[in-house]
Amino acid sequence: MGGPDIQSRQERLSTYFEKSATVVLQSAKSFEQVYARPWIDKLAASFQRRPIRSAFLSMLFALSILPILSFVGFSLFIFASCVFVGLTGAVVVSTVVILALSAPFVAILMMLFCISLFLTGSGLGAYLLFRLLVMVRDNGARAGVAGWAQETKTRIRSPPEQPSEESRNQHDGDEDAASDGSDTFTAVSAVVVDHPAKSESSQGSGDDIDHVDRSVKKEVQ
C-alpha cells in the first residue's frame, strides 16, 4: 500500500532536483558568459602582452583579497558599534538629565503655586478689608458690618444663572397669548351674559345665536 506513495514522492523529489539543477546551471552559464569569460579573456590577453605586470597584479590581488574583506567587515562592525553605543549613550544621558532637571522644575512649580495662592489671598483680604472700612464709615459699625457680610457672601457665592434671551422672549410670548385668550374669554362671557338664550321657539333661538355670534365678533375685533 505504501509503495506507490513512496515512488510518487521520489518522482516529485527527482523532478524538483532536476529543475533546481537546471536553474543553477543556467545561472552559472549566464555568469560565465557575461562576467567570467570576458575577464578571463582580458586576463589571458594581458598575460600575453605584459606577463610580468599581470603576474604581479594577480599575485597581489590573490594575497590582498582576504585582508581587504577583513578590513571592510571590521570597519562596518566598528561603525555599527559606534552608532549603537552613541544612540544608547544619548538615550541614557538624556534620560538622566531630564530626571535630574525634573526635581527642580517641580519644586519651582510648587513654589510658584504657593506664591500665586498667597498673592491671591492677600489681594482678596485687602479688598474685603477696604470694603469693610468704607461701609463702616458710610453706614456705621453695625449696619456696615452686616452689609459687608452680605456683600461678601454674595461675591463668594456663584451668581444665579440669568435666563437667556430666547427663553425670555418665549415667556413674554406665552404671557401675551394667555392675556389675549383671557380677554377673548371675558368678551364672550360678557356677550353671553348680556344676551341670554331664549327657549320660546327654534326660530327665535337661531336669531339669538346669530346675534350672539355677531356680538362676539365685534367684541373680539
Coordinates of N, CA and C in Angstrom, one line a residue:
M1 N 0.8 -1.2 0.0 CA 0.0 0.0 0.0 C 0.9 1.3 0.0
G2 N 2.0 1.2 0.7 CA 2.9 2.4 0.8 C 3.8 2.5 -0.4
G3 N 3.9 1.5 -1.2 CA 4.9 1.5 -2.3 C 4.6 2.6 -3.4
P4 N 3.4 2.8 -3.9 CA 3.1 3.8 -4.8 C 3.3 5.2 -4.3
D5 N 3.0 5.4 -3.0 CA 3.2 6.8 -2.4 C 4.6 7.1 -2.3
I6 N 5.5 6.1 -1.9 CA 6.9 6.4 -1.8 C 7.5 6.7 -3.2
Q7 N 7.0 5.9 -4.2 CA 7.5 6.1 -5.6 C 7.1 7.5 -6.1
S8 N 5.9 7.9 -5.9 CA 5.4 9.2 -6.4 C 6.2 10.3 -5.7
R9 N 6.5 10.1 -4.4 CA 7.2 11.1 -3.7 C 8.6 11.2 -4.2
Q10 N 9.3 10.1 -4.5 CA 10.6 10.1 -5.1 C 10.6 10.8 -6.4
E11 N 9.6 10.5 -7.2 CA 9.5 11.1 -8.5 C 9.4 12.7 -8.4
R12 N 8.6 13.1 -7.4 CA 8.4 14.6 -7.2 C 9.8 15.2 -6.8
L13 N 10.5 14.5 -5.9 CA 11.8 15.0 -5.4 C 12.8 15.0 -6.6
S14 N 12.8 14.0 -7.4 CA 13.7 14.0 -8.5 C 13.4 15.1 -9.5
T15 N 12.1 15.3 -9.7 CA 11.7 16.4 -10.7 C 12.1 17.7 -10.1
Y16 N 11.9 17.9 -8.8 CA 12.3 19.2 -8.2 C 13.8 19.4 -8.2
F17 N 14.6 18.3 -8.0 CA 16.0 18.4 -8.1 C 16.5 18.7 -9.5
E18 N 15.9 18.1 -10.5 CA 16.3 18.4 -11.9 C 16.0 19.8 -12.2
K19 N 14.8 20.4 -11.8 CA 14.5 21.8 -12.0 C 15.5 22.7 -11.4
S20 N 15.9 22.4 -10.1 CA 16.8 23.2 -9.4 C 18.2 23.2 -10.0
A21 N 18.6 22.0 -10.4 CA 19.9 21.8 -11.1 C 19.9 22.6 -12.4
T22 N 18.8 22.6 -13.2 CA 18.7 23.3 -14.4 C 18.8 24.8 -14.2
V23 N 18.2 25.3 -13.1 CA 18.2 26.7 -12.8 C 19.7 27.1 -12.5
V24 N 20.3 26.3 -11.6 CA 21.7 26.6 -11.2 C 22.6 26.6 -12.4
L25 N 22.5 25.6 -13.3 CA 23.3 25.5 -14.5 C 23.1 26.7 -15.4
Q26 N 21.9 27.1 -15.6 CA 21.6 28.3 -16.4 C 22.2 29.6 -15.8
S27 N 22.1 29.7 -14.4 CA 22.7 30.9 -13.8 C 24.2 30.9 -13.9
A28 N 24.8 29.7 -13.7 CA 26.3 29.6 -13.9 C 26.7 29.9 -15.3
K29 N 26.0 29.4 -16.2 CA 26.3 29.6 -17.6 C 26.2 31.1 -18.0
S30 N 25.1 31.7 -17.5 CA 25.0 33.2 -17.7 C 26.1 34.0 -17.1
F31 N 26.5 33.6 -15.8 CA 27.6 34.3 -15.2 C 28.9 34.1 -15.9
E32 N 29.1 32.9 -16.4 CA 30.3 32.6 -17.1 C 30.4 33.4 -18.4
Q33 N 29.2 33.5 -19.1 CA 29.2 34.2 -20.4 C 29.3 35.7 -20.3
V34 N 28.6 36.2 -19.2 CA 28.6 37.7 -19.1 C 29.8 38.2 -18.3
Y35 N 30.2 37.6 -17.3 CA 31.3 38.1 -16.4 C 32.6 37.3 -16.5
A36 N 32.5 36.1 -16.2 CA 33.8 35.3 -16.1 C 34.6 35.2 -17.4
R37 N 33.9 34.8 -18.5 CA 34.6 34.6 -19.7 C 35.3 35.9 -20.2
P38 N 34.6 37.0 -20.2 CA 35.3 38.3 -20.7 C 36.5 38.6 -19.8
W39 N 36.4 38.4 -18.5 CA 37.5 38.7 -17.6 C 38.7 37.7 -17.8
I40 N 38.3 36.5 -18.0 CA 39.4 35.5 -18.3 C 40.1 35.8 -19.7
D41 N 39.3 36.2 -20.7 CA 39.9 36.6 -21.9 C 40.8 37.8 -21.8
K42 N 40.3 38.8 -21.0 CA 41.2 40.0 -20.8 C 42.4 39.7 -20.0
L43 N 42.3 38.8 -19.0 CA 43.5 38.4 -18.2 C 44.5 37.6 -19.1
A44 N 44.0 36.7 -20.0 CA 44.9 36.0 -20.9 C 45.6 36.9 -21.8
A45 N 44.8 37.9 -22.4 CA 45.4 38.9 -23.3 C 46.5 39.7 -22.6
S46 N 46.2 40.1 -21.3 CA 47.1 40.9 -20.5 C 48.4 40.1 -20.3
F47 N 48.2 38.8 -19.9 CA 49.4 38.0 -19.7 C 50.3 37.8 -21.0
Q48 N 49.6 37.8 -22.1 CA 50.3 37.7 -23.4 C 51.1 39.0 -23.7
R49 N 50.4 40.1 -23.4 CA 51.1 41.4 -23.7 C 52.1 41.8 -22.7
R50 N 51.7 41.7 -21.4 CA 52.6 42.2 -20.3 C 52.6 41.1 -19.3
P51 N 53.4 40.1 -19.4 CA 53.3 38.9 -18.5 C 53.8 39.3 -17.1
I52 N 54.8 40.1 -16.9 CA 55.4 40.4 -15.6 C 54.4 41.2 -14.8
R53 N 53.8 42.3 -15.4 CA 52.9 43.1 -14.6 C 51.6 42.3 -14.3
S54 N 51.1 41.6 -15.2 CA 49.9 40.8 -15.0 C 50.1 39.8 -13.9
A55 N 51.3 39.1 -13.9 CA 51.6 38.1 -12.8 C 51.7 38.8 -11.4
F56 N 52.3 40.0 -11.4 CA 52.4 40.8 -10.2 C 51.1 41.2 -9.7
L57 N 50.2 41.7 -10.5 CA 48.9 42.2 -10.1 C 48.0 41.0 -9.7
S58 N 48.1 39.9 -10.4 CA 47.3 38.7 -10.0 C 47.8 38.2 -8.6
M59 N 49.1 38.2 -8.4 CA 49.6 37.7 -7.1 C 49.2 38.7 -6.0
L60 N 49.3 40.0 -6.2 CA 48.9 41.0 -5.2 C 47.4 40.9 -4.9
F61 N 46.5 40.7 -5.9 CA 45.1 40.6 -5.7 C 44.8 39.3 -4.9
A62 N 45.4 38.2 -5.3 CA 45.1 37.0 -4.6 C 45.6 37.0 -3.1
L63 N 46.7 37.7 -2.8 CA 47.1 37.8 -1.4 C 46.4 38.9 -0.6
S64 N 45.9 39.9 -1.3 CA 45.3 41.0 -0.6 C 43.7 40.9 -0.5
I65 N 43.1 39.9 -1.1 CA 41.7 39.8 -1.1 C 41.2 39.6 0.3
L66 N 41.8 38.7 1.0 CA 41.4 38.4 2.4 C 41.6 39.6 3.4
P67 N 42.7 40.3 3.4 CA 42.9 41.4 4.2 C 41.9 42.5 3.9
I68 N 41.6 42.7 2.6 CA 40.6 43.7 2.2 C 39.2 43.4 2.7
L69 N 38.8 42.2 2.5 CA 37.5 41.8 3.1 C 37.4 41.9 4.6
S70 N 38.5 41.5 5.2 CA 38.6 41.6 6.7 C 38.5 43.1 7.1
F71 N 39.2 44.0 6.5 CA 39.2 45.4 6.8 C 37.8 46.0 6.6
V72 N 37.1 45.6 5.5 CA 35.8 46.2 5.2 C 34.8 45.7 6.3
G73 N 34.9 44.4 6.6 CA 34.0 43.8 7.6 C 34.2 44.5 9.0
F74 N 35.5 44.6 9.4 CA 35.8 45.2 10.7 C 35.4 46.7 10.7
S75 N 35.5 47.4 9.6 CA 35.1 48.8 9.6 C 33.6 48.9 9.7
L76 N 32.9 48.1 9.1 CA 31.4 48.1 9.2 C 31.0 47.7 10.6
F77 N 31.7 46.8 11.2 CA 31.4 46.4 12.6 C 31.6 47.6 13.6
I78 N 32.8 48.2 13.4 CA 33.1 49.4 14.3 C 32.1 50.5 14.1
F79 N 31.7 50.8 12.8 CA 30.7 51.8 12.6 C 29.4 51.5 13.2
A80 N 28.9 50.3 13.0 CA 27.7 49.9 13.7 C 27.7 49.9 15.2
S81 N 28.9 49.5 15.7 CA 29.0 49.5 17.2 C 29.0 50.9 17.7
C82 N 29.7 51.8 17.0 CA 29.8 53.2 17.5 C 28.4 53.9 17.4
V83 N 27.7 53.6 16.3 CA 26.3 54.1 16.2 C 25.4 53.6 17.3
F84 N 25.5 52.3 17.6 CA 24.7 51.7 18.6 C 25.0 52.3 20.0
V85 N 26.3 52.4 20.3 CA 26.8 52.9 21.6 C 26.4 54.4 21.7
G86 N 26.6 55.1 20.6 CA 26.2 56.5 20.6 C 24.8 56.8 20.9
L87 N 23.9 56.0 20.2 CA 22.5 56.2 20.4 C 22.1 55.7 21.8
T88 N 22.6 54.6 22.3 CA 22.3 54.2 23.6 C 22.8 55.2 24.7
G89 N 24.0 55.7 24.5 CA 24.5 56.7 25.4 C 23.7 58.0 25.4
A90 N 23.3 58.4 24.2 CA 22.5 59.6 24.1 C 21.1 59.4 24.8
V91 N 20.5 58.2 24.6 CA 19.3 58.0 25.3 C 19.5 58.0 26.8
V92 N 20.5 57.3 27.3 CA 20.8 57.2 28.7 C 21.1 58.6 29.3
V93 N 21.9 59.3 28.6 CA 22.3 60.7 29.1 C 21.1 61.6 29.1
S94 N 20.3 61.5 28.1 CA 19.1 62.4 28.0 C 18.1 62.0 29.2
T95 N 18.0 60.7 29.4 CA 17.1 60.3 30.5 C 17.6 60.8 31.8
V96 N 18.9 60.7 32.1 CA 19.4 61.1 33.3 C 19.3 62.6 33.5
V97 N 19.6 63.4 32.5 CA 19.5 64.8 32.5 C 18.0 65.3 32.8
I98 N 17.1 64.6 32.1 CA 15.7 65.0 32.2 C 15.2 64.7 33.7
L99 N 15.6 63.5 34.2 CA 15.2 63.2 35.5 C 15.9 64.1 36.6
A100 N 17.1 64.5 36.3 CA 17.8 65.4 37.2 C 17.2 66.8 37.2
L101 N 16.7 67.2 36.0 CA 16.1 68.6 36.0 C 14.6 68.6 36.4
S102 N 14.0 67.4 36.4 CA 12.5 67.4 36.8 C 12.3 67.8 38.2
A103 N 13.2 67.4 39.1 CA 13.0 67.8 40.5 C 13.1 69.3 40.8
P104 N 14.1 70.0 40.2 CA 14.0 71.5 40.4 C 12.8 72.1 39.7
F105 N 12.4 71.5 38.5 CA 11.2 72.0 37.8 C 10.0 71.9 38.6
V106 N 9.7 70.7 39.2 CA 8.6 70.5 40.1 C 8.6 71.4 41.3
A107 N 9.8 71.6 41.9 CA 9.9 72.5 43.0 C 9.6 73.9 42.7
I108 N 10.0 74.4 41.5 CA 9.7 75.7 41.1 C 8.2 75.9 40.8
L109 N 7.6 74.9 40.2 CA 6.2 75.0 40.0 C 5.4 75.0 41.3
M110 N 5.8 74.2 42.3 CA 5.2 74.3 43.6 C 5.4 75.6 44.3
M111 N 6.6 76.2 44.2 CA 6.8 77.5 44.8 C 5.9 78.6 44.1
L112 N 5.8 78.5 42.8 CA 5.0 79.5 42.1 C 3.5 79.3 42.4
F113 N 3.1 78.1 42.6 CA 1.7 77.8 43.1 C 1.5 78.4 44.4
C114 N 2.4 78.3 45.4 CA 2.2 78.8 46.7 C 2.2 80.4 46.7
I115 N 3.1 80.9 45.8 CA 3.2 82.4 45.7 C 1.9 82.9 45.1
S116 N 1.4 82.3 44.1 CA 0.1 82.7 43.5 C -1.0 82.6 44.5
L117 N -1.1 81.5 45.3 CA -2.1 81.4 46.3 C -2.0 82.5 47.3
F118 N -0.8 82.8 47.8 CA -0.6 83.8 48.8 C -1.0 85.2 48.2
L119 N -0.6 85.5 47.0 CA -0.9 86.8 46.5 C -2.4 87.0 46.2
T120 N -3.0 85.9 45.8 CA -4.5 86.0 45.6 C -5.2 86.2 46.9
G121 N -4.8 85.4 47.9 CA -5.4 85.6 49.3 C -5.2 87.0 49.8
S122 N -3.9 87.5 49.7 CA -3.6 88.8 50.2 C -4.4 89.9 49.5
G123 N -4.5 89.8 48.2 CA -5.3 90.8 47.4 C -6.8 90.7 47.8
L124 N -7.3 89.5 48.0 CA -8.7 89.4 48.4 C -9.0 89.9 49.8
G125 N -8.1 89.6 50.7 CA -8.2 90.1 52.1 C -8.1 91.6 52.1
A126 N -7.2 92.2 51.3 CA -7.1 93.7 51.3 C -8.3 94.3 50.8
Y127 N -8.9 93.7 49.7 CA -10.1 94.3 49.1 C -11.3 94.2 50.1
L128 N -11.4 93.0 50.8 CA -12.5 92.9 51.7 C -12.3 93.8 52.9
L129 N -11.1 94.0 53.4 CA -10.9 95.0 54.4 C -11.2 96.4 54.0
F130 N -10.8 96.7 52.8 CA -11.1 98.1 52.3 C -12.6 98.3 52.2
R131 N -13.3 97.3 51.7 CA -14.8 97.4 51.6 C -15.4 97.5 53.0
L132 N -14.9 96.8 54.0 CA -15.4 96.9 55.3 C -15.2 98.3 55.9
L133 N -14.1 98.8 55.7 CA -13.8 100.2 56.2 C -14.7 101.2 55.5
V134 N -14.9 101.1 54.2 CA -15.8 102.0 53.5 C -17.2 101.9 54.0
M135 N -17.7 100.7 54.1 CA -19.1 100.5 54.5 C -19.3 100.9 56.0
V136 N -18.4 100.7 56.9 CA -18.5 101.1 58.3 C -18.5 102.6 58.3
R137 N -17.6 103.3 57.5 CA -17.6 104.7 57.5 C -18.9 105.3 57.0
D138 N -19.5 104.7 56.0 CA -20.7 105.3 55.4 C -22.0 104.9 56.1
N139 N -22.1 103.7 56.7 CA -23.3 103.2 57.3 C -23.3 103.0 58.8
G140 N -22.1 103.2 59.4 CA -22.0 102.9 60.8 C -21.4 101.5 61.0
A141 N -21.1 101.2 62.3 CA -20.5 100.0 62.6 C -21.4 98.8 62.4
R142 N -22.6 98.7 63.0 CA -23.4 97.6 62.9 C -24.0 97.4 61.5
A143 N -24.5 98.4 60.9 CA -25.1 98.3 59.6 C -24.0 98.0 58.5
G144 N -22.8 98.7 58.8 CA -21.7 98.4 57.8 C -21.2 97.0 57.8
V145 N -21.1 96.4 59.1 CA -20.6 95.1 59.2 C -21.6 94.1 58.6
A146 N -22.9 94.3 58.8 CA -24.0 93.5 58.3 C -24.0 93.6 56.7
G147 N -23.9 94.8 56.2 CA -23.9 94.9 54.8 C -22.6 94.3 54.1
W148 N -21.5 94.5 54.9 CA -20.3 93.9 54.4 C -20.3 92.4 54.3
A149 N -20.9 91.8 55.4 CA -21.1 90.3 55.4 C -22.0 89.8 54.3
Q150 N -23.1 90.6 54.0 CA -24.0 90.2 52.9 C -23.3 90.3 51.6
E151 N -22.6 91.4 51.4 CA -21.9 91.6 50.1 C -20.8 90.5 49.9
T152 N -20.1 90.2 51.0 CA -19.1 89.1 50.9 C -19.7 87.8 50.5
K153 N -20.8 87.4 51.1 CA -21.5 86.2 50.8 C -21.9 86.2 49.3
T154 N -22.4 87.3 48.9 CA -22.9 87.4 47.5 C -21.7 87.3 46.5
R155 N -20.6 87.9 46.9 CA -19.4 87.8 46.0 C -18.8 86.4 46.0
I156 N -18.8 85.7 47.1 CA -18.2 84.4 47.2 C -19.1 83.4 46.5
R157 N -20.4 83.5 46.7 CA -21.3 82.5 46.1 C -21.3 82.8 44.6
S158 N -21.6 81.8 43.8 CA -21.8 81.9 42.4 C -23.1 82.6 42.1
P159 N -23.1 83.6 41.2 CA -24.3 84.4 40.9 C -25.3 83.4 40.2
P160 N -26.6 83.7 40.4 CA -27.6 82.8 39.8 C -27.6 83.0 38.3
E161 N -27.9 81.9 37.6 CA -27.9 82.0 36.1 C -29.0 82.9 35.6
Q162 N -28.7 83.8 34.7 CA -29.6 84.7 34.1 C -30.3 83.9 32.9
P163 N -31.6 84.1 32.8 CA -32.3 83.5 31.7 C -31.9 84.0 30.3
S164 N -31.8 83.2 29.4 CA -31.3 83.6 28.1 C -32.4 84.5 27.4
E165 N -32.0 85.1 26.3 CA -32.9 86.0 25.5 C -34.0 85.2 24.9
E166 N -33.7 84.0 24.4 CA -34.7 83.2 23.7 C -35.8 82.8 24.7
S167 N -35.4 82.3 25.9 CA -36.4 81.9 26.9 C -37.2 83.1 27.4
R168 N -36.5 84.2 27.5 CA -37.2 85.4 27.9 C -38.3 85.8 26.9
N169 N -37.9 85.8 25.6 CA -38.9 86.2 24.5 C -40.0 85.2 24.5
Q170 N -39.7 83.8 24.7 CA -40.7 82.8 24.7 C -41.7 83.0 25.8
H171 N -41.2 83.4 27.0 CA -42.0 83.6 28.2 C -42.9 84.8 27.9
D172 N -42.4 85.9 27.3 CA -43.2 87.1 27.0 C -44.3 86.7 26.0
G173 N -44.0 85.9 25.0 CA -45.0 85.4 24.0 C -46.1 84.6 24.7
D174 N -45.7 83.7 25.6 CA -46.7 82.9 26.3 C -47.6 83.8 27.2
E175 N -47.0 84.8 27.8 CA -47.9 85.7 28.6 C -48.8 86.5 27.7
D176 N -48.4 87.0 26.5 CA -49.2 87.7 25.6 C -50.4 86.8 25.1
A177 N -50.0 85.6 24.8 CA -51.1 84.7 24.3 C -52.1 84.4 25.4
A178 N -51.6 84.2 26.6 CA -52.5 84.0 27.7 C -53.4 85.2 28.0
S179 N -52.9 86.4 27.9 CA -53.7 87.6 28.1 C -54.7 87.8 27.0
D180 N -54.3 87.4 25.7 CA -55.3 87.5 24.6 C -56.4 86.5 24.8
G181 N -56.0 85.3 25.3 CA -57.1 84.3 25.5 C -58.0 84.7 26.6
S182 N -57.5 85.2 27.6 CA -58.3 85.7 28.8 C -59.3 86.8 28.4
D183 N -58.7 87.8 27.5 CA -59.6 88.9 27.1 C -60.7 88.3 26.2
T184 N -60.4 87.4 25.3 CA -61.4 86.8 24.4 C -62.5 86.1 25.2
F185 N -62.0 85.3 26.2 CA -63.0 84.6 27.1 C -63.9 85.5 27.8
T186 N -63.3 86.6 28.3 CA -64.1 87.6 29.1 C -65.1 88.3 28.2
A187 N -64.7 88.6 26.9 CA -65.6 89.2 26.0 C -66.8 88.3 25.7
V188 N -66.5 87.0 25.4 CA -67.5 86.0 25.1 C -68.5 85.9 26.3
S189 N -67.9 85.8 27.5 CA -68.8 85.7 28.7 C -69.7 86.9 28.8
A190 N -69.1 88.1 28.6 CA -69.9 89.3 28.7 C -71.1 89.3 27.7
V191 N -70.8 88.9 26.5 CA -71.8 88.9 25.5 C -72.9 87.8 25.8
V192 N -72.5 86.7 26.3 CA -73.4 85.6 26.6 C -74.3 86.1 27.8
V193 N -73.7 86.8 28.7 CA -74.5 87.3 29.9 C -75.5 88.3 29.4
D194 N -75.0 89.2 28.5 CA -75.9 90.3 28.1 C -77.0 89.8 27.2
H195 N -76.7 88.7 26.5 CA -77.8 88.2 25.5 C -78.1 86.8 25.9
P196 N -78.9 86.5 26.9 CA -79.2 85.1 27.2 C -80.1 84.5 26.1
A197 N -80.0 83.1 26.1 CA -80.7 82.4 25.1 C -82.2 82.3 25.4
K198 N -83.0 82.3 24.4 CA -84.4 82.2 24.6 C -84.9 80.9 24.2
S199 N -85.9 80.4 24.9 CA -86.4 79.0 24.7 C -87.8 78.9 24.1
E200 N -88.3 80.0 23.6 CA -89.7 80.0 23.1 C -89.8 79.2 21.8
S201 N -89.0 79.4 20.8 CA -89.1 78.8 19.5 C -87.7 78.6 19.0
S202 N -87.7 77.6 18.0 CA -86.4 77.3 17.4 C -85.9 78.5 16.5
Q203 N -86.9 79.2 15.9 CA -86.5 80.3 15.0 C -85.9 81.4 15.8
G204 N -86.6 81.7 17.0 CA -86.1 82.7 17.8 C -84.7 82.4 18.4
S205 N -84.5 81.1 18.7 CA -83.1 80.7 19.2 C -82.1 80.9 18.1
G206 N -82.4 80.6 16.9 CA -81.4 80.8 15.8 C -81.1 82.2 15.7
D207 N -82.1 83.1 15.8 CA -81.8 84.6 15.6 C -80.9 85.0 16.8
D208 N -81.2 84.5 18.0 CA -80.4 84.9 19.1 C -79.0 84.4 19.0
I209 N -78.8 83.2 18.5 CA -77.4 82.7 18.3 C -76.7 83.5 17.3
D210 N -77.4 83.9 16.2 CA -76.7 84.7 15.2 C -76.4 86.1 15.8
H211 N -77.3 86.6 16.6 CA -77.0 87.9 17.2 C -75.8 87.8 18.2
V212 N -75.8 86.7 18.9 CA -74.6 86.5 19.8 C -73.3 86.4 19.1
D213 N -73.4 85.6 17.9 CA -72.1 85.4 17.2 C -71.6 86.8 16.6
R214 N -72.5 87.6 16.1 CA -72.1 88.9 15.6 C -71.6 89.8 16.7
S215 N -72.2 89.7 17.9 CA -71.7 90.5 19.0 C -70.3 90.0 19.5
V216 N -70.1 88.7 19.5 CA -68.8 88.1 19.9 C -67.8 88.6 18.9
K217 N -68.1 88.6 17.6 CA -67.1 89.0 16.6 C -66.7 90.5 16.8
K218 N -67.8 91.3 17.1 CA -67.5 92.8 17.3 C -66.6 93.0 18.5
E219 N -67.0 92.2 19.6 CA -66.2 92.4 20.9 C -64.7 91.9 20.7
V220 N -64.6 90.8 19.9 CA -63.2 90.4 19.7 C -62.4 91.3 18.9
Q221 N -63.1 91.9 17.8 CA -62.4 92.9 17.0 C -62.1 94.1 17.8

